[in-house]
Amino acid sequence: MNPTAQAFGIGIILGIVLFFILARAGLIDKLLASMNKITPADDAKLQHLKSLVLAKIAAPLNPGNKKVLIFTAFADTADYLYNNLAPDLLAIQHLHSAKV
């Protein structure tokens, strides 16, 4: 297949995909609106993680060791966790946090 025909075929496929995405835009908007209703206080996994971190700080394996490392492959997850853990850790536990 020549490059022009291949590019034309890819353009048609992308156009079809875009059509279906736009056709479902109403569904996507509803889904996003539902997701925005969930607050960090409603996030059970975040609350569980907070309790694990606080338990680690309260009873460290090694005396005085209050270090906790949280790994994630996703930058948005790292942002979310940092934004929802760091302020409380500083205010309540007087512990500084970092996101790398």
GROMACS .gro file of N, CA and C in nm:
model
  300
    1MET      N    1   0.086  -0.117   0.000
    1MET     CA    2   0.000   0.000   0.000
    1MET      C    3   0.090   0.123   0.000
    2ASN      N    4   0.057   0.220  -0.086
    2ASN     CA    5   0.141   0.340  -0.091
    2ASN      C    6   0.111   0.430   0.029
    3PRO      N    7   0.206   0.518   0.064
    3PRO     CA    8   0.189   0.601   0.185
    3PRO      C    9   0.066   0.691   0.181
    4THR      N   10   0.029   0.740   0.063
    4THR     CA   11  -0.088   0.828   0.054
    4THR      C   12  -0.216   0.751   0.086
    5ALA      N   13  -0.228   0.634   0.030
    5ALA     CA   14  -0.346   0.551   0.056
    5ALA      C   15  -0.351   0.510   0.203
    6GLN      N   16  -0.236   0.478   0.258
    6GLN     CA   17  -0.230   0.439   0.399
    6GLN      C   18  -0.273   0.555   0.489
    7ALA      N   19  -0.222   0.676   0.461
    7ALA     CA   20  -0.260   0.794   0.539
    7ALA      C   21  -0.409   0.822   0.524
    8PHE      N   22  -0.462   0.805   0.402
    8PHE     CA   23  -0.605   0.826   0.378
    8PHE      C   24  -0.687   0.727   0.460
    9GLY      N   25  -0.645   0.600   0.462
    9GLY     CA   26  -0.716   0.499   0.539
    9GLY      C   27  -0.713   0.528   0.688
   10ILE      N   28  -0.598   0.573   0.737
   10ILE     CA   29  -0.587   0.608   0.880
   10ILE      C   30  -0.676   0.727   0.911
   11GLY      N   31  -0.681   0.824   0.817
   11GLY     CA   32  -0.767   0.941   0.836
   11GLY      C   33  -0.914   0.903   0.847
   12ILE      N   34  -0.957   0.809   0.764
   12ILE     CA   35  -1.096   0.762   0.768
   12ILE      C   36  -1.124   0.693   0.902
   13ILE      N   37  -1.033   0.609   0.946
   13ILE     CA   38  -1.050   0.539   1.074
   13ILE      C   39  -1.058   0.639   1.189
   14LEU      N   40  -0.967   0.737   1.188
   14LEU     CA   41  -0.970   0.838   1.294
   14LEU      C   42  -1.099   0.918   1.291
   15GLY      N   43  -1.148   0.948   1.170
   15GLY     CA   44  -1.275   1.019   1.158
   15GLY      C   45  -1.391   0.940   1.215
   16ILE      N   46  -1.393   0.811   1.190
   16ILE     CA   47  -1.500   0.724   1.243
   16ILE      C   48  -1.492   0.719   1.395
   17VAL      N   49  -1.370   0.703   1.446
   17VAL     CA   50  -1.352   0.698   1.592
   17VAL      C   51  -1.398   0.830   1.654
   18LEU      N   52  -1.359   0.943   1.594
   18LEU     CA   53  -1.399   1.073   1.645
   18LEU      C   54  -1.552   1.087   1.642
   19PHE      N   55  -1.616   1.039   1.538
   19PHE     CA   56  -1.760   1.044   1.529
   19PHE      C   57  -1.825   0.971   1.646
   20PHE      N   58  -1.777   0.851   1.675
   20PHE     CA   59  -1.835   0.775   1.786
   20PHE      C   60  -1.807   0.840   1.920
   21ILE      N   61  -1.690   0.900   1.932
   21ILE     CA   62  -1.660   0.971   2.057
   21ILE      C   63  -1.754   1.088   2.075
   22LEU      N   64  -1.773   1.166   1.970
   22LEU     CA   65  -1.863   1.281   1.980
   22LEU      C   66  -2.008   1.237   2.000
   23ALA      N   67  -2.045   1.126   1.939
   23ALA     CA   68  -2.182   1.076   1.954
   23ALA      C   69  -2.209   1.036   2.099
   24ARG      N   70  -2.105   0.994   2.168
   24ARG     CA   71  -2.122   0.952   2.306
   24ARG      C   72  -2.083   1.062   2.405
   25ALA      N   73  -2.062   1.182   2.355
   25ALA     CA   74  -2.018   1.293   2.440
   25ALA      C   75  -2.115   1.317   2.555
   26GLY      N   76  -2.242   1.301   2.529
   26GLY     CA   77  -2.340   1.318   2.637
   26GLY      C   78  -2.318   1.218   2.748
   27LEU      N   79  -2.287   1.095   2.712
   27LEU     CA   80  -2.260   0.991   2.811
   27LEU      C   81  -2.133   1.023   2.888
   28ILE      N   82  -2.033   1.070   2.816
   28ILE     CA   83  -1.906   1.104   2.881
   28ILE      C   84  -1.926   1.220   2.977
   29ASP      N   85  -2.002   1.321   2.936
   29ASP     CA   86  -2.029   1.435   3.025
   29ASP      C   87  -2.099   1.390   3.152
   30LYS      N   88  -2.194   1.299   3.138
   30LYS     CA   89  -2.265   1.248   3.256
   30LYS      C   90  -2.171   1.171   3.347
   31LEU      N   91  -2.083   1.092   3.287
   31LEU     CA   92  -1.986   1.016   3.365
   31LEU      C   93  -1.891   1.110   3.440
   32LEU      N   94  -1.842   1.213   3.372
   32LEU     CA   95  -1.753   1.309   3.438
   32LEU      C   96  -1.825   1.384   3.549
   33ALA      N   97  -1.950   1.419   3.529
   33ALA     CA   98  -2.027   1.487   3.633
   33ALA      C   99  -2.044   1.397   3.755
   34SER      N  100  -2.066   1.268   3.732
   34SER     CA  101  -2.078   1.174   3.844
   34SER      C  102  -1.946   1.160   3.919
   35MET      N  103  -1.836   1.156   3.843
   35MET     CA  104  -1.705   1.142   3.905
   35MET      C  105  -1.670   1.264   3.990
   36ASN      N  106  -1.710   1.382   3.944
   36ASN     CA  107  -1.679   1.504   4.018
   36ASN      C  108  -1.755   1.516   4.149
   37LYS      N  109  -1.859   1.437   4.167
   37LYS     CA  110  -1.935   1.437   4.292
   37LYS      C  111  -1.859   1.365   4.403
   38ILE      N  112  -1.765   1.282   4.366
   38ILE     CA  113  -1.689   1.205   4.465
   38ILE      C  114  -1.578   1.295   4.521
   39THR      N  115  -1.579   1.311   4.651
   39THR     CA  116  -1.477   1.393   4.717
   39THR      C  117  -1.375   1.301   4.784
   40PRO      N  118  -1.260   1.354   4.821
   40PRO     CA  119  -1.162   1.272   4.892
   40PRO      C  120  -1.220   1.206   5.019
   41ALA      N  121  -1.312   1.273   5.085
   41ALA     CA  122  -1.375   1.215   5.204
   41ALA      C  123  -1.456   1.091   5.169
   42ASP      N  124  -1.506   1.083   5.046
   42ASP     CA  125  -1.585   0.968   5.000
   42ASP      C  126  -1.498   0.857   4.943
   43ASP      N  127  -1.371   0.885   4.921
   43ASP     CA  128  -1.281   0.790   4.855
   43ASP      C  129  -1.231   0.688   4.958
   44ALA      N  130  -1.291   0.571   4.957
   44ALA     CA  131  -1.260   0.467   5.057
   44ALA      C  132  -1.114   0.423   5.050
   45LYS      N  133  -1.059   0.412   4.930
   45LYS     CA  134  -0.919   0.371   4.917
   45LYS      C  135  -0.824   0.476   4.974
   46LEU      N  136  -0.854   0.602   4.949
   46LEU     CA  137  -0.772   0.710   5.005
   46LEU      C  138  -0.781   0.710   5.157
   47GLN      N  139  -0.900   0.694   5.209
   47GLN     CA  140  -0.917   0.692   5.355
   47GLN      C  141  -0.844   0.573   5.418
   48HIS      N  142  -0.848   0.460   5.351
   48HIS     CA  143  -0.776   0.341   5.400
   48HIS      C  144  -0.625   0.366   5.397
   49LEU      N  145  -0.577   0.426   5.291
   49LEU     CA  146  -0.434   0.458   5.282
   49LEU      C  147  -0.393   0.555   5.391
   50LYS      N  148  -0.476   0.656   5.416
   50LYS     CA  149  -0.447   0.751   5.525
   50LYS      C  150  -0.436   0.678   5.658
   51SER      N  151  -0.526   0.586   5.683
   51SER     CA  152  -0.522   0.513   5.811
   51SER      C  153  -0.396   0.427   5.820
   52LEU      N  154  -0.354   0.366   5.708
   52LEU     CA  155  -0.231   0.287   5.709
   52LEU      C  156  -0.109   0.374   5.736
   53VAL      N  157  -0.104   0.491   5.673
   53VAL     CA  158   0.009   0.583   5.695
   53VAL      C  159   0.012   0.629   5.840
   54LEU      N  160  -0.102   0.667   5.894
   54LEU     CA  161  -0.107   0.713   6.033
   54LEU      C  162  -0.070   0.601   6.130
   55ALA      N  163  -0.110   0.479   6.100
   55ALA     CA  164  -0.073   0.365   6.184
   55ALA      C  165   0.078   0.341   6.180
   56LYS      N  166   0.138   0.356   6.063
   56LYS     CA  167   0.282   0.340   6.048
   56LYS      C  168   0.356   0.446   6.129
   57ILE      N  169   0.305   0.569   6.126
   57ILE     CA  170   0.366   0.678   6.202
   57ILE      C  171   0.352   0.654   6.352
   58ALA      N  172   0.236   0.606   6.394
   58ALA     CA  173   0.210   0.582   6.536
   58ALA      C  174   0.291   0.465   6.591
   59ALA      N  175   0.312   0.364   6.508
   59ALA     CA  176   0.384   0.244   6.554
   59ALA      C  177   0.486   0.201   6.448
   60PRO      N  178   0.597   0.274   6.436
   60PRO     CA  179   0.696   0.240   6.334
   60PRO      C  180   0.766   0.107   6.365
   61LEU      N  181   0.810   0.040   6.259
   61LEU     CA  182   0.884  -0.086   6.279
   61LEU      C  183   1.015  -0.061   6.351
   62ASN      N  184   1.081   0.049   6.317
   62ASN     CA  185   1.204   0.090   6.385
   62ASN      C  186   1.174   0.218   6.462
   63PRO      N  187   1.210   0.225   6.587
   63PRO     CA  188   1.178   0.344   6.667
   63PRO      C  189   1.224   0.473   6.599
   64GLY      N  190   1.134   0.569   6.592
   64GLY     CA  191   1.165   0.699   6.535
   64GLY      C  192   1.158   0.705   6.383
   65ASN      N  193   1.139   0.594   6.317
   65ASN     CA  194   1.133   0.590   6.171
   65ASN      C  195   0.990   0.617   6.126
   66LYS      N  196   0.967   0.736   6.076
   66LYS     CA  197   0.833   0.773   6.031
   66LYS      C  198   0.829   0.789   5.880
   67LYS      N  199   0.917   0.720   5.811
   67LYS     CA  200   0.923   0.729   5.665
   67LYS      C  201   0.820   0.636   5.602
   68VAL      N  202   0.755   0.688   5.500
   68VAL     CA  203   0.660   0.609   5.423
   68VAL      C  204   0.685   0.642   5.276
   69LEU      N  205   0.701   0.539   5.195
   69LEU     CA  206   0.716   0.557   5.051
   69LEU      C  207   0.592   0.500   4.982
   70ILE      N  208   0.536   0.578   4.893
   70ILE     CA  209   0.419   0.534   4.816
   70ILE      C  210   0.458   0.543   4.669
   71PHE      N  211   0.450   0.431   4.600
   71PHE     CA  212   0.485   0.426   4.459
   71PHE      C  213   0.358   0.417   4.375
   72THR      N  214   0.361   0.487   4.261
   72THR     CA  215   0.255   0.475   4.162
   72THR      C  216   0.315   0.499   4.025
   73ALA      N  217   0.257   0.437   3.925
   73ALA     CA  218   0.305   0.455   3.788
   73ALA      C  219   0.239   0.574   3.720
   74PHE      N  220   0.142   0.634   3.785
   74PHE     CA  221   0.062   0.738   3.721
   74PHE      C  222   0.082   0.873   3.788
   75ALA      N  223   0.117   0.973   3.709
   75ALA     CA  224   0.143   1.108   3.762
   75ALA      C  225   0.018   1.168   3.825
   76ASP      N  226  -0.099   1.146   3.765
   76ASP     CA  227  -0.220   1.204   3.822
   76ASP      C  228  -0.254   1.140   3.956
   77THR      N  229  -0.224   1.013   3.971
   77THR     CA  230  -0.245   0.947   4.101
   77THR      C  231  -0.148   1.003   4.204
   78ALA      N  232  -0.023   1.024   4.165
   78ALA     CA  233   0.075   1.083   4.256
   78ALA      C  234   0.030   1.222   4.301
   79ASP      N  235  -0.020   1.302   4.207
   79ASP     CA  236  -0.070   1.435   4.240
   79ASP      C  237  -0.186   1.427   4.339
   80TYR      N  238  -0.280   1.338   4.310
   80TYR     CA  239  -0.399   1.321   4.395
   80TYR      C  240  -0.360   1.281   4.536
   81LEU      N  241  -0.273   1.181   4.546
   81LEU     CA  242  -0.232   1.134   4.679
   81LEU      C  243  -0.156   1.241   4.754
   82TYR      N  244  -0.063   1.307   4.687
   82TYR     CA  245   0.014   1.412   4.752
   82TYR      C  246  -0.078   1.524   4.801
   83ASN      N  247  -0.168   1.568   4.714
   83ASN     CA  248  -0.259   1.678   4.749
   83ASN      C  249  -0.352   1.643   4.864
   84ASN      N  250  -0.380   1.514   4.881
   84ASN     CA  251  -0.474   1.475   4.985
   84ASN      C  252  -0.408   1.417   5.110
   85LEU      N  253  -0.280   1.387   5.105
   85LEU     CA  254  -0.210   1.335   5.222
   85LEU      C  255  -0.119   1.440   5.287
   86ALA      N  256  -0.044   1.512   5.207
   86ALA     CA  257   0.059   1.603   5.258
   86ALA      C  258   0.005   1.710   5.353
   87PRO      N  259  -0.105   1.778   5.321
   87PRO     CA  260  -0.151   1.884   5.411
   87PRO      C  261  -0.185   1.833   5.551
   88ASP      N  262  -0.252   1.719   5.561
   88ASP     CA  263  -0.287   1.663   5.691
   88ASP      C  264  -0.163   1.615   5.766
   89LEU      N  265  -0.071   1.555   5.695
   89LEU     CA  266   0.051   1.508   5.760
   89LEU      C  267   0.130   1.624   5.818
   90LEU      N  268   0.133   1.736   5.749
   90LEU     CA  269   0.203   1.853   5.801
   90LEU      C  270   0.127   1.916   5.916
   91ALA      N  271  -0.003   1.933   5.900
   91ALA     CA  272  -0.083   2.001   6.002
   91ALA      C  273  -0.097   1.920   6.130
   92ILE      N  274  -0.118   1.790   6.116
   92ILE     CA  275  -0.147   1.706   6.233
   92ILE      C  276  -0.022   1.641   6.290
   93GLN      N  277   0.062   1.588   6.203
   93GLN     CA  278   0.180   1.512   6.247
   93GLN      C  279   0.309   1.594   6.241
   94HIS      N  280   0.304   1.713   6.182
   94HIS     CA  281   0.422   1.798   6.164
   94HIS      C  282   0.530   1.727   6.083
   95LEU      N  283   0.486   1.651   5.983
   95LEU     CA  284   0.576   1.578   5.895
   95LEU      C  285   0.569   1.638   5.755
   96HIS      N  286   0.685   1.655   5.695
   96HIS     CA  287   0.693   1.708   5.561
   96HIS      C  288   0.685   1.594   5.459
   97SER      N  289   0.632   1.626   5.344
   97SER     CA  290   0.615   1.527   5.238
   97SER      C  291   0.678   1.578   5.110
   98ALA      N  292   0.702   1.487   5.020
   98ALA     CA  293   0.756   1.525   4.889
   98ALA      C  294   0.694   1.435   4.783
   99LYS      N  295   0.692   1.487   4.663
   99LYS     CA  296   0.645   1.410   4.548
   99LYS      C  297   0.756   1.416   4.445
  100VAL      N  298   0.804   1.301   4.404
  100VAL     CA  299   0.915   1.297   4.308
  100VAL      C  300   0.867   1.234   4.179
   0.00000   0.00000   0.00000
